[in-house]
Amino acid sequence: MRHLHPTAFHERFAASGIYTYGQNGQPSGITESWTIHLLPDNSRLIRVDYDARAASGTSILTEALCDENGNIQRFDIRLDNQTLKQARASFTIFRDH
């Protein structure tokens, strides 16, 4: 699985999975891998790798930081494809905004 930021030493593994997309009962060449890591303050870091490079040339990497209640505080995303080449964005979400 690819990621935007490497797993840090203080992250504790919680769960992971891989979903393989299909079309007409056959694999489409698209996979989505994800992991969840717990942080010392009870927040979670969720990493998702949507890989459609074999099917359409598109790749999306996402990382979301969620607080102990599951609210997203920050997320980073990177899109790679043949048209745009690469786009990146980072968002910080404040409770009052």
PDB file of N, CA, C and O in Angstrom, residues 16-93:
ATOM      1  N   SER A  16      -6.931  -3.077   8.836  1.00  0.00           N
ATOM      2  CA  SER A  16      -6.599  -2.807   7.430  1.00  0.00           C
ATOM      3  C   SER A  16      -7.475  -3.681   6.549  1.00  0.00           C
ATOM      4  O   SER A  16      -8.108  -4.638   7.016  1.00  0.00           O
ATOM      5  N   GLY A  17      -7.521  -3.342   5.280  1.00  0.00           N
ATOM      6  CA  GLY A  17      -8.294  -4.141   4.346  1.00  0.00           C
ATOM      7  C   GLY A  17      -7.984  -3.767   2.916  1.00  0.00           C
ATOM      8  O   GLY A  17      -7.366  -2.743   2.646  1.00  0.00           O
ATOM      9  N   ILE A  18      -8.425  -4.618   2.009  1.00  0.00           N
ATOM     10  CA  ILE A  18      -8.271  -4.374   0.574  1.00  0.00           C
ATOM     11  C   ILE A  18      -9.599  -4.718  -0.084  1.00  0.00           C
ATOM     12  O   ILE A  18     -10.178  -5.782   0.179  1.00  0.00           O
ATOM     13  N   TYR A  19     -10.082  -3.805  -0.911  1.00  0.00           N
ATOM     14  CA  TYR A  19     -11.294  -4.044  -1.679  1.00  0.00           C
ATOM     15  C   TYR A  19     -10.902  -4.067  -3.154  1.00  0.00           C
ATOM     16  O   TYR A  19     -10.227  -3.163  -3.635  1.00  0.00           O
ATOM     17  N   THR A  20     -11.317  -5.110  -3.856  1.00  0.00           N
ATOM     18  CA  THR A  20     -11.041  -5.224  -5.285  1.00  0.00           C
ATOM     19  C   THR A  20     -12.345  -4.957  -6.038  1.00  0.00           C
ATOM     20  O   THR A  20     -13.334  -5.665  -5.832  1.00  0.00           O
ATOM     21  N   TYR A  21     -12.340  -3.941  -6.869  1.00  0.00           N
ATOM     22  CA  TYR A  21     -13.518  -3.591  -7.655  1.00  0.00           C
ATOM     23  C   TYR A  21     -13.671  -4.579  -8.805  1.00  0.00           C
ATOM     24  O   TYR A  21     -12.684  -5.076  -9.347  1.00  0.00           O
ATOM     25  N   GLY A  22     -14.922  -4.825  -9.181  1.00  0.00           N
ATOM     26  CA  GLY A  22     -15.190  -5.725 -10.291  1.00  0.00           C
ATOM     27  C   GLY A  22     -16.221  -5.142 -11.240  1.00  0.00           C
ATOM     28  O   GLY A  22     -16.936  -4.190 -10.913  1.00  0.00           O
ATOM     29  N   GLN A  23     -16.267  -5.725 -12.414  1.00  0.00           N
ATOM     30  CA  GLN A  23     -17.250  -5.321 -13.411  1.00  0.00           C
ATOM     31  C   GLN A  23     -17.670  -6.571 -14.181  1.00  0.00           C
ATOM     32  O   GLN A  23     -16.809  -7.295 -14.702  1.00  0.00           O
ATOM     33  N   ASN A  24     -18.960  -6.841 -14.218  1.00  0.00           N
ATOM     34  CA  ASN A  24     -19.489  -8.045 -14.874  1.00  0.00           C
ATOM     35  C   ASN A  24     -18.867  -9.322 -14.324  1.00  0.00           C
ATOM     36  O   ASN A  24     -18.549 -10.243 -15.074  1.00  0.00           O
ATOM     37  N   GLY A  25     -18.650  -9.344 -13.018  1.00  0.00           N
ATOM     38  CA  GLY A  25     -18.100 -10.529 -12.378  1.00  0.00           C
ATOM     39  C   GLY A  25     -16.610 -10.729 -12.531  1.00  0.00           C
ATOM     40  O   GLY A  25     -16.066 -11.735 -12.086  1.00  0.00           O
ATOM     41  N   GLN A  26     -15.917  -9.778 -13.124  1.00  0.00           N
ATOM     42  CA  GLN A  26     -14.474  -9.876 -13.336  1.00  0.00           C
ATOM     43  C   GLN A  26     -13.766  -8.719 -12.631  1.00  0.00           C
ATOM     44  O   GLN A  26     -14.307  -7.618 -12.546  1.00  0.00           O
ATOM     45  N   PRO A  27     -12.548  -8.934 -12.147  1.00  0.00           N
ATOM     46  CA  PRO A  27     -11.784  -7.827 -11.555  1.00  0.00           C
ATOM     47  C   PRO A  27     -11.579  -6.712 -12.580  1.00  0.00           C
ATOM     48  O   PRO A  27     -11.303  -6.971 -13.745  1.00  0.00           O
ATOM     49  N   SER A  28     -11.755  -5.483 -12.137  1.00  0.00           N
ATOM     50  CA  SER A  28     -11.645  -4.333 -13.046  1.00  0.00           C
ATOM     51  C   SER A  28     -10.241  -3.740 -13.104  1.00  0.00           C
ATOM     52  O   SER A  28      -9.996  -2.832 -13.886  1.00  0.00           O
ATOM     53  N   GLY A  29      -9.346  -4.212 -12.246  1.00  0.00           N
ATOM     54  CA  GLY A  29      -8.011  -3.630 -12.180  1.00  0.00           C
ATOM     55  C   GLY A  29      -7.920  -2.485 -11.185  1.00  0.00           C
ATOM     56  O   GLY A  29      -6.898  -1.825 -11.083  1.00  0.00           O
ATOM     57  N   ILE A  30      -8.998  -2.259 -10.444  1.00  0.00           N
ATOM     58  CA  ILE A  30      -9.042  -1.184  -9.449  1.00  0.00           C
ATOM     59  C   ILE A  30      -9.063  -1.809  -8.060  1.00  0.00           C
ATOM     60  O   ILE A  30      -9.860  -2.706  -7.788  1.00  0.00           O
ATOM     61  N   THR A  31      -8.181  -1.336  -7.186  1.00  0.00           N
ATOM     62  CA  THR A  31      -8.169  -1.791  -5.796  1.00  0.00           C
ATOM     63  C   THR A  31      -8.178  -0.591  -4.860  1.00  0.00           C
ATOM     64  O   THR A  31      -7.754   0.506  -5.235  1.00  0.00           O
ATOM     65  N   GLU A  32      -8.676  -0.817  -3.672  1.00  0.00           N
ATOM     66  CA  GLU A  32      -8.669   0.208  -2.633  1.00  0.00           C
ATOM     67  C   GLU A  32      -8.159  -0.434  -1.354  1.00  0.00           C
ATOM     68  O   GLU A  32      -8.779  -1.339  -0.811  1.00  0.00           O
ATOM     69  N   SER A  33      -7.008   0.008  -0.904  1.00  0.00           N
ATOM     70  CA  SER A  33      -6.393  -0.497   0.326  1.00  0.00           C
ATOM     71  C   SER A  33      -6.539   0.566   1.406  1.00  0.00           C
ATOM     72  O   SER A  33      -6.462   1.762   1.114  1.00  0.00           O
ATOM     73  N   TRP A  34      -6.733   0.140   2.635  1.00  0.00           N
ATOM     74  CA  TRP A  34      -6.863   1.099   3.725  1.00  0.00           C
ATOM     75  C   TRP A  34      -6.259   0.538   5.007  1.00  0.00           C
ATOM     76  O   TRP A  34      -6.167  -0.667   5.175  1.00  0.00           O
ATOM     77  N   THR A  35      -5.834   1.465   5.853  1.00  0.00           N
ATOM     78  CA  THR A  35      -5.348   1.104   7.188  1.00  0.00           C
ATOM     79  C   THR A  35      -5.861   2.127   8.195  1.00  0.00           C
ATOM     80  O   THR A  35      -6.132   3.278   7.847  1.00  0.00           O
ATOM     81  N   ILE A  36      -5.989   1.686   9.421  1.00  0.00           N
ATOM     82  CA  ILE A  36      -6.333   2.580  10.533  1.00  0.00           C
ATOM     83  C   ILE A  36      -5.270   2.378  11.606  1.00  0.00           C
ATOM     84  O   ILE A  36      -4.975   1.246  11.990  1.00  0.00           O
ATOM     85  N   HIS A  37      -4.690   3.489  12.046  1.00  0.00           N
ATOM     86  CA  HIS A  37      -3.713   3.463  13.133  1.00  0.00           C
ATOM     87  C   HIS A  37      -4.216   4.351  14.263  1.00  0.00           C
ATOM     88  O   HIS A  37      -4.777   5.426  14.012  1.00  0.00           O
ATOM     89  N   LEU A  38      -4.005   3.904  15.500  1.00  0.00           N
ATOM     90  CA  LEU A  38      -4.389   4.667  16.676  1.00  0.00           C
ATOM     91  C   LEU A  38      -3.196   5.487  17.155  1.00  0.00           C
ATOM     92  O   LEU A  38      -2.059   5.016  17.129  1.00  0.00           O
ATOM     93  N   LEU A  39      -3.482   6.694  17.609  1.00  0.00           N
ATOM     94  CA  LEU A  39      -2.446   7.586  18.131  1.00  0.00           C
ATOM     95  C   LEU A  39      -2.562   7.662  19.654  1.00  0.00           C
ATOM     96  O   LEU A  39      -3.607   7.324  20.220  1.00  0.00           O
ATOM     97  N   PRO A  40      -1.515   8.099  20.335  1.00  0.00           N
ATOM     98  CA  PRO A  40      -1.521   8.109  21.809  1.00  0.00           C
ATOM     99  C   PRO A  40      -2.667   8.920  22.431  1.00  0.00           C
ATOM    100  O   PRO A  40      -3.101   8.618  23.542  1.00  0.00           O
ATOM    101  N   ASP A  41      -3.188   9.936  21.748  1.00  0.00           N
ATOM    102  CA  ASP A  41      -4.275  10.758  22.301  1.00  0.00           C
ATOM    103  C   ASP A  41      -5.662  10.209  21.954  1.00  0.00           C
ATOM    104  O   ASP A  41      -6.654  10.913  22.050  1.00  0.00           O
ATOM    105  N   ASN A  42      -5.732   8.936  21.513  1.00  0.00           N
ATOM    106  CA  ASN A  42      -6.971   8.248  21.131  1.00  0.00           C
ATOM    107  C   ASN A  42      -7.558   8.719  19.808  1.00  0.00           C
ATOM    108  O   ASN A  42      -8.691   8.377  19.491  1.00  0.00           O
ATOM    109  N   SER A  43      -6.822   9.515  19.052  1.00  0.00           N
ATOM    110  CA  SER A  43      -7.272   9.865  17.708  1.00  0.00           C
ATOM    111  C   SER A  43      -6.849   8.745  16.757  1.00  0.00           C
ATOM    112  O   SER A  43      -6.115   7.832  17.134  1.00  0.00           O
ATOM    113  N   ARG A  44      -7.353   8.794  15.530  1.00  0.00           N
ATOM    114  CA  ARG A  44      -7.065   7.760  14.540  1.00  0.00           C
ATOM    115  C   ARG A  44      -6.548   8.400  13.264  1.00  0.00           C
ATOM    116  O   ARG A  44      -6.996   9.466  12.864  1.00  0.00           O
ATOM    117  N   LEU A  45      -5.642   7.704  12.617  1.00  0.00           N
ATOM    118  CA  LEU A  45      -5.138   8.119  11.321  1.00  0.00           C
ATOM    119  C   LEU A  45      -5.569   7.053  10.317  1.00  0.00           C
ATOM    120  O   LEU A  45      -5.218   5.876  10.458  1.00  0.00           O
ATOM    121  N   ILE A  46      -6.358   7.464   9.339  1.00  0.00           N
ATOM    122  CA  ILE A  46      -6.880   6.547   8.333  1.00  0.00           C
ATOM    123  C   ILE A  46      -6.195   6.860   7.014  1.00  0.00           C
ATOM    124  O   ILE A  46      -6.196   8.006   6.556  1.00  0.00           O
ATOM    125  N   ARG A  47      -5.597   5.845   6.411  1.00  0.00           N
ATOM    126  CA  ARG A  47      -4.921   5.989   5.126  1.00  0.00           C
ATOM    127  C   ARG A  47      -5.660   5.144   4.083  1.00  0.00           C
ATOM    128  O   ARG A  47      -5.990   3.990   4.347  1.00  0.00           O
ATOM    129  N   VAL A  48      -5.903   5.732   2.909  1.00  0.00           N
ATOM    130  CA  VAL A  48      -6.595   5.023   1.838  1.00  0.00           C
ATOM    131  C   VAL A  48      -5.804   5.183   0.551  1.00  0.00           C
ATOM    132  O   VAL A  48      -5.379   6.287   0.201  1.00  0.00           O
ATOM    133  N   ASP A  49      -5.610   4.078  -0.159  1.00  0.00           N
ATOM    134  CA  ASP A  49      -4.902   4.058  -1.443  1.00  0.00           C
ATOM    135  C   ASP A  49      -5.869   3.502  -2.489  1.00  0.00           C
ATOM    136  O   ASP A  49      -6.099   2.303  -2.555  1.00  0.00           O
ATOM    137  N   TYR A  50      -6.471   4.404  -3.275  1.00  0.00           N
ATOM    138  CA  TYR A  50      -7.350   4.005  -4.383  1.00  0.00           C
ATOM    139  C   TYR A  50      -6.468   3.920  -5.616  1.00  0.00           C
ATOM    140  O   TYR A  50      -5.955   4.926  -6.106  1.00  0.00           O
ATOM    141  N   ASP A  51      -6.268   2.719  -6.108  1.00  0.00           N
ATOM    142  CA  ASP A  51      -5.322   2.489  -7.199  1.00  0.00           C
ATOM    143  C   ASP A  51      -6.046   1.969  -8.440  1.00  0.00           C
ATOM    144  O   ASP A  51      -6.418   0.807  -8.518  1.00  0.00           O
ATOM    145  N   ALA A  52      -6.257   2.867  -9.400  1.00  0.00           N
ATOM    146  CA  ALA A  52      -6.880   2.497 -10.674  1.00  0.00           C
ATOM    147  C   ALA A  52      -5.900   2.736 -11.825  1.00  0.00           C
ATOM    148  O   ALA A  52      -6.306   2.945 -12.957  1.00  0.00           O
ATOM    149  N   ARG A  53      -4.613   2.689 -11.513  1.00  0.00           N
ATOM    150  CA  ARG A  53      -3.615   2.951 -12.556  1.00  0.00           C
ATOM    151  C   ARG A  53      -3.707   1.946 -13.692  1.00  0.00           C
ATOM    152  O   ARG A  53      -3.531   2.309 -14.852  1.00  0.00           O
ATOM    153  N   ALA A  54      -4.020   0.693 -13.392  1.00  0.00           N
ATOM    154  CA  ALA A  54      -4.111  -0.336 -14.431  1.00  0.00           C
ATOM    155  C   ALA A  54      -5.358  -0.163 -15.291  1.00  0.00           C
ATOM    156  O   ALA A  54      -5.371  -0.543 -16.458  1.00  0.00           O
ATOM    157  N   ALA A  55      -6.422   0.423 -14.729  1.00  0.00           N
ATOM    158  CA  ALA A  55      -7.688   0.554 -15.446  1.00  0.00           C
ATOM    159  C   ALA A  55      -7.813   1.889 -16.179  1.00  0.00           C
ATOM    160  O   ALA A  55      -8.157   1.934 -17.357  1.00  0.00           O
ATOM    161  N   SER A  56      -7.542   2.984 -15.457  1.00  0.00           N
ATOM    162  CA  SER A  56      -7.756   4.316 -16.049  1.00  0.00           C
ATOM    163  C   SER A  56      -6.561   5.245 -15.910  1.00  0.00           C
ATOM    164  O   SER A  56      -6.610   6.377 -16.375  1.00  0.00           O
ATOM    165  N   GLY A  57      -5.529   4.793 -15.220  1.00  0.00           N
ATOM    166  CA  GLY A  57      -4.364   5.655 -15.003  1.00  0.00           C
ATOM    167  C   GLY A  57      -4.518   6.584 -13.814  1.00  0.00           C
ATOM    168  O   GLY A  57      -3.677   7.441 -13.587  1.00  0.00           O
ATOM    169  N   THR A  58      -5.584   6.409 -13.031  1.00  0.00           N
ATOM    170  CA  THR A  58      -5.852   7.293 -11.898  1.00  0.00           C
ATOM    171  C   THR A  58      -5.415   6.648 -10.587  1.00  0.00           C
ATOM    172  O   THR A  58      -5.560   5.456 -10.394  1.00  0.00           O
ATOM    173  N   SER A  59      -4.909   7.488  -9.697  1.00  0.00           N
ATOM    174  CA  SER A  59      -4.485   7.057  -8.376  1.00  0.00           C
ATOM    175  C   SER A  59      -4.851   8.155  -7.384  1.00  0.00           C
ATOM    176  O   SER A  59      -4.601   9.333  -7.650  1.00  0.00           O
ATOM    177  N   ILE A  60      -5.470   7.770  -6.253  1.00  0.00           N
ATOM    178  CA  ILE A  60      -5.825   8.749  -5.225  1.00  0.00           C
ATOM    179  C   ILE A  60      -5.328   8.232  -3.878  1.00  0.00           C
ATOM    180  O   ILE A  60      -5.690   7.135  -3.454  1.00  0.00           O
ATOM    181  N   LEU A  61      -4.495   9.016  -3.226  1.00  0.00           N
ATOM    182  CA  LEU A  61      -4.021   8.710  -1.876  1.00  0.00           C
ATOM    183  C   LEU A  61      -4.660   9.704  -0.919  1.00  0.00           C
ATOM    184  O   LEU A  61      -4.634  10.913  -1.170  1.00  0.00           O
ATOM    185  N   THR A  62      -5.242   9.200   0.167  1.00  0.00           N
ATOM    186  CA  THR A  62      -5.918  10.051   1.140  1.00  0.00           C
ATOM    187  C   THR A  62      -5.475   9.660   2.539  1.00  0.00           C
ATOM    188  O   THR A  62      -5.315   8.480   2.833  1.00  0.00           O
ATOM    189  N   GLU A  63      -5.289  10.648   3.396  1.00  0.00           N
ATOM    190  CA  GLU A  63      -5.025  10.411   4.812  1.00  0.00           C
ATOM    191  C   GLU A  63      -5.914  11.341   5.619  1.00  0.00           C
ATOM    192  O   GLU A  63      -5.971  12.542   5.338  1.00  0.00           O
ATOM    193  N   ALA A  64      -6.631  10.787   6.587  1.00  0.00           N
ATOM    194  CA  ALA A  64      -7.529  11.577   7.423  1.00  0.00           C
ATOM    195  C   ALA A  64      -7.180  11.369   8.892  1.00  0.00           C
ATOM    196  O   ALA A  64      -6.970  10.240   9.330  1.00  0.00           O
ATOM    197  N   LEU A  65      -7.112  12.456   9.629  1.00  0.00           N
ATOM    198  CA  LEU A  65      -6.900  12.421  11.066  1.00  0.00           C
ATOM    199  C   LEU A  65      -8.242  12.662  11.727  1.00  0.00           C
ATOM    200  O   LEU A  65      -8.873  13.699  11.501  1.00  0.00           O
ATOM    201  N   CYS A  66      -8.697  11.698  12.522  1.00  0.00           N
ATOM    202  CA  CYS A  66      -9.981  11.799  13.219  1.00  0.00           C
ATOM    203  C   CYS A  66      -9.740  11.868  14.717  1.00  0.00           C
ATOM    204  O   CYS A  66      -8.877  11.161  15.239  1.00  0.00           O
ATOM    205  N   ASP A  67     -10.525  12.697  15.410  1.00  0.00           N
ATOM    206  CA  ASP A  67     -10.383  12.770  16.860  1.00  0.00           C
ATOM    207  C   ASP A  67     -10.997  11.529  17.515  1.00  0.00           C
ATOM    208  O   ASP A  67     -11.495  10.626  16.827  1.00  0.00           O
ATOM    209  N   GLU A  68     -10.982  11.484  18.840  1.00  0.00           N
ATOM    210  CA  GLU A  68     -11.465  10.307  19.559  1.00  0.00           C
ATOM    211  C   GLU A  68     -12.953  10.043  19.346  1.00  0.00           C
ATOM    212  O   GLU A  68     -13.435   8.945  19.579  1.00  0.00           O
ATOM    213  N   ASN A  69     -13.699  11.054  18.871  1.00  0.00           N
ATOM    214  CA  ASN A  69     -15.131  10.897  18.596  1.00  0.00           C
ATOM    215  C   ASN A  69     -15.420  10.558  17.136  1.00  0.00           C
ATOM    216  O   ASN A  69     -16.577  10.438  16.750  1.00  0.00           O
ATOM    217  N   GLY A  70     -14.380  10.440  16.315  1.00  0.00           N
ATOM    218  CA  GLY A  70     -14.558  10.113  14.911  1.00  0.00           C
ATOM    219  C   GLY A  70     -14.717  11.305  13.997  1.00  0.00           C
ATOM    220  O   GLY A  70     -14.947  11.148  12.791  1.00  0.00           O
ATOM    221  N   ASN A  71     -14.610  12.526  14.531  1.00  0.00           N
ATOM    222  CA  ASN A  71     -14.724  13.733  13.710  1.00  0.00           C
ATOM    223  C   ASN A  71     -13.416  13.984  12.967  1.00  0.00           C
ATOM    224  O   ASN A  71     -12.340  13.942  13.564  1.00  0.00           O
ATOM    225  N   ILE A  72     -13.506  14.255  11.678  1.00  0.00           N
ATOM    226  CA  ILE A  72     -12.308  14.524  10.883  1.00  0.00           C
ATOM    227  C   ILE A  72     -11.762  15.893  11.258  1.00  0.00           C
ATOM    228  O   ILE A  72     -12.481  16.891  11.241  1.00  0.00           O
ATOM    229  N   GLN A  73     -10.478  15.938  11.607  1.00  0.00           N
ATOM    230  CA  GLN A  73      -9.801  17.186  11.950  1.00  0.00           C
ATOM    231  C   GLN A  73      -8.953  17.700  10.793  1.00  0.00           C
ATOM    232  O   GLN A  73      -8.807  18.896  10.615  1.00  0.00           O
ATOM    233  N   ARG A  74      -8.385  16.765  10.054  1.00  0.00           N
ATOM    234  CA  ARG A  74      -7.502  17.136   8.946  1.00  0.00           C
ATOM    235  C   ARG A  74      -7.519  16.012   7.929  1.00  0.00           C
ATOM    236  O   ARG A  74      -7.622  14.846   8.290  1.00  0.00           O
ATOM    237  N   PHE A  75      -7.419  16.375   6.638  1.00  0.00           N
ATOM    238  CA  PHE A  75      -7.162  15.342   5.654  1.00  0.00           C
ATOM    239  C   PHE A  75      -6.351  15.894   4.502  1.00  0.00           C
ATOM    240  O   PHE A  75      -6.409  17.067   4.170  1.00  0.00           O
ATOM    241  N   ASP A  76      -5.531  15.013   3.974  1.00  0.00           N
ATOM    242  CA  ASP A  76      -4.642  15.315   2.857  1.00  0.00           C
ATOM    243  C   ASP A  76      -5.005  14.366   1.723  1.00  0.00           C
ATOM    244  O   ASP A  76      -5.345  13.211   1.959  1.00  0.00           O
ATOM    245  N   ILE A  77      -4.912  14.879   0.504  1.00  0.00           N
ATOM    246  CA  ILE A  77      -5.265  14.054  -0.648  1.00  0.00           C
ATOM    247  C   ILE A  77      -4.311  14.364  -1.806  1.00  0.00           C
ATOM    248  O   ILE A  77      -3.862  15.506  -1.963  1.00  0.00           O
ATOM    249  N   ARG A  78      -3.979  13.319  -2.552  1.00  0.00           N
ATOM    250  CA  ARG A  78      -3.145  13.491  -3.748  1.00  0.00           C
ATOM    251  C   ARG A  78      -3.763  12.674  -4.879  1.00  0.00           C
ATOM    252  O   ARG A  78      -4.037  11.494  -4.728  1.00  0.00           O
ATOM    253  N   LEU A  79      -3.978  13.332  -5.994  1.00  0.00           N
ATOM    254  CA  LEU A  79      -4.540  12.695  -7.181  1.00  0.00           C
ATOM    255  C   LEU A  79      -3.482  12.670  -8.260  1.00  0.00           C
ATOM    256  O   LEU A  79      -2.838  13.687  -8.527  1.00  0.00           O
ATOM    257  N   ASP A  80      -3.276  11.517  -8.840  1.00  0.00           N
ATOM    258  CA  ASP A  80      -2.383  11.370  -9.984  1.00  0.00           C
ATOM    259  C   ASP A  80      -3.196  10.766 -11.118  1.00  0.00           C
ATOM    260  O   ASP A  80      -3.894   9.769 -10.914  1.00  0.00           O
ATOM    261  N   ASN A  81      -3.134  11.384 -12.296  1.00  0.00           N
ATOM    262  CA  ASN A  81      -3.755  10.774 -13.474  1.00  0.00           C
ATOM    263  C   ASN A  81      -3.085  11.300 -14.738  1.00  0.00           C
ATOM    264  O   ASN A  81      -2.200  12.149 -14.685  1.00  0.00           O
ATOM    265  N   GLN A  82      -3.510  10.796 -15.863  1.00  0.00           N
ATOM    266  CA  GLN A  82      -2.854  11.139 -17.120  1.00  0.00           C
ATOM    267  C   GLN A  82      -3.196  12.547 -17.593  1.00  0.00           C
ATOM    268  O   GLN A  82      -2.416  13.163 -18.311  1.00  0.00           O
ATOM    269  N   THR A  83      -4.355  13.084 -17.192  1.00  0.00           N
ATOM    270  CA  THR A  83      -4.775  14.410 -17.645  1.00  0.00           C
ATOM    271  C   THR A  83      -4.142  15.515 -16.809  1.00  0.00           C
ATOM    272  O   THR A  83      -3.492  16.407 -17.335  1.00  0.00           O
ATOM    273  N   LEU A  84      -4.345  15.468 -15.490  1.00  0.00           N
ATOM    274  CA  LEU A  84      -3.844  16.520 -14.602  1.00  0.00           C
ATOM    275  C   LEU A  84      -2.396  16.320 -14.188  1.00  0.00           C
ATOM    276  O   LEU A  84      -1.776  17.243 -13.705  1.00  0.00           O
ATOM    277  N   LYS A  85      -1.908  15.130 -14.333  1.00  0.00           N
ATOM    278  CA  LYS A  85      -0.600  14.708 -13.825  1.00  0.00           C
ATOM    279  C   LYS A  85      -0.652  14.555 -12.314  1.00  0.00           C
ATOM    280  O   LYS A  85      -0.646  13.465 -11.817  1.00  0.00           O
ATOM    281  N   GLN A  86      -0.757  15.681 -11.555  1.00  0.00           N
ATOM    282  CA  GLN A  86      -0.819  15.555 -10.101  1.00  0.00           C
ATOM    283  C   GLN A  86      -1.519  16.768  -9.498  1.00  0.00           C
ATOM    284  O   GLN A  86      -1.293  17.898  -9.912  1.00  0.00           O
ATOM    285  N   ALA A  87      -2.377  16.498  -8.527  1.00  0.00           N
ATOM    286  CA  ALA A  87      -3.028  17.557  -7.752  1.00  0.00           C
ATOM    287  C   ALA A  87      -2.948  17.160  -6.288  1.00  0.00           C
ATOM    288  O   ALA A  87      -3.111  15.991  -5.949  1.00  0.00           O
ATOM    289  N   ARG A  88      -2.681  18.148  -5.431  1.00  0.00           N
ATOM    290  CA  ARG A  88      -2.575  17.901  -3.990  1.00  0.00           C
ATOM    291  C   ARG A  88      -3.420  18.926  -3.252  1.00  0.00           C
ATOM    292  O   ARG A  88      -3.528  20.067  -3.680  1.00  0.00           O
ATOM    293  N   ALA A  89      -3.979  18.499  -2.119  1.00  0.00           N
ATOM    294  CA  ALA A  89      -4.739  19.407  -1.269  1.00  0.00           C
ATOM    295  C   ALA A  89      -4.633  18.943   0.172  1.00  0.00           C
ATOM    296  O   ALA A  89      -4.544  17.745   0.440  1.00  0.00           O
ATOM    297  N   SER A  90      -4.631  19.908   1.091  1.00  0.00           N
ATOM    298  CA  SER A  90      -4.663  19.642   2.528  1.00  0.00           C
ATOM    299  C   SER A  90      -5.769  20.492   3.130  1.00  0.00           C
ATOM    300  O   SER A  90      -5.902  21.673   2.800  1.00  0.00           O
ATOM    301  N   PHE A  91      -6.562  19.886   3.989  1.00  0.00           N
ATOM    302  CA  PHE A  91      -7.679  20.574   4.622  1.00  0.00           C
ATOM    303  C   PHE A  91      -7.593  20.395   6.120  1.00  0.00           C
ATOM    304  O   PHE A  91      -7.338  19.312   6.611  1.00  0.00           O
ATOM    305  N   THR A  92      -7.830  21.480   6.848  1.00  0.00           N
ATOM    306  CA  THR A  92      -7.933  21.440   8.299  1.00  0.00           C
ATOM    307  C   THR A  92      -9.347  21.878   8.644  1.00  0.00           C
ATOM    308  O   THR A  92      -9.826  22.880   8.136  1.00  0.00           O
ATOM    309  N   ILE A  93     -10.014  21.105   9.479  1.00  0.00           N
ATOM    310  CA  ILE A  93     -11.414  21.370   9.817  1.00  0.00           C
ATOM    311  C   ILE A  93     -11.483  21.783  11.276  1.00  0.00           C
ATOM    312  O   ILE A  93     -11.009  21.076  12.168  1.00  0.00           O
TER     313      ILE A  93
END
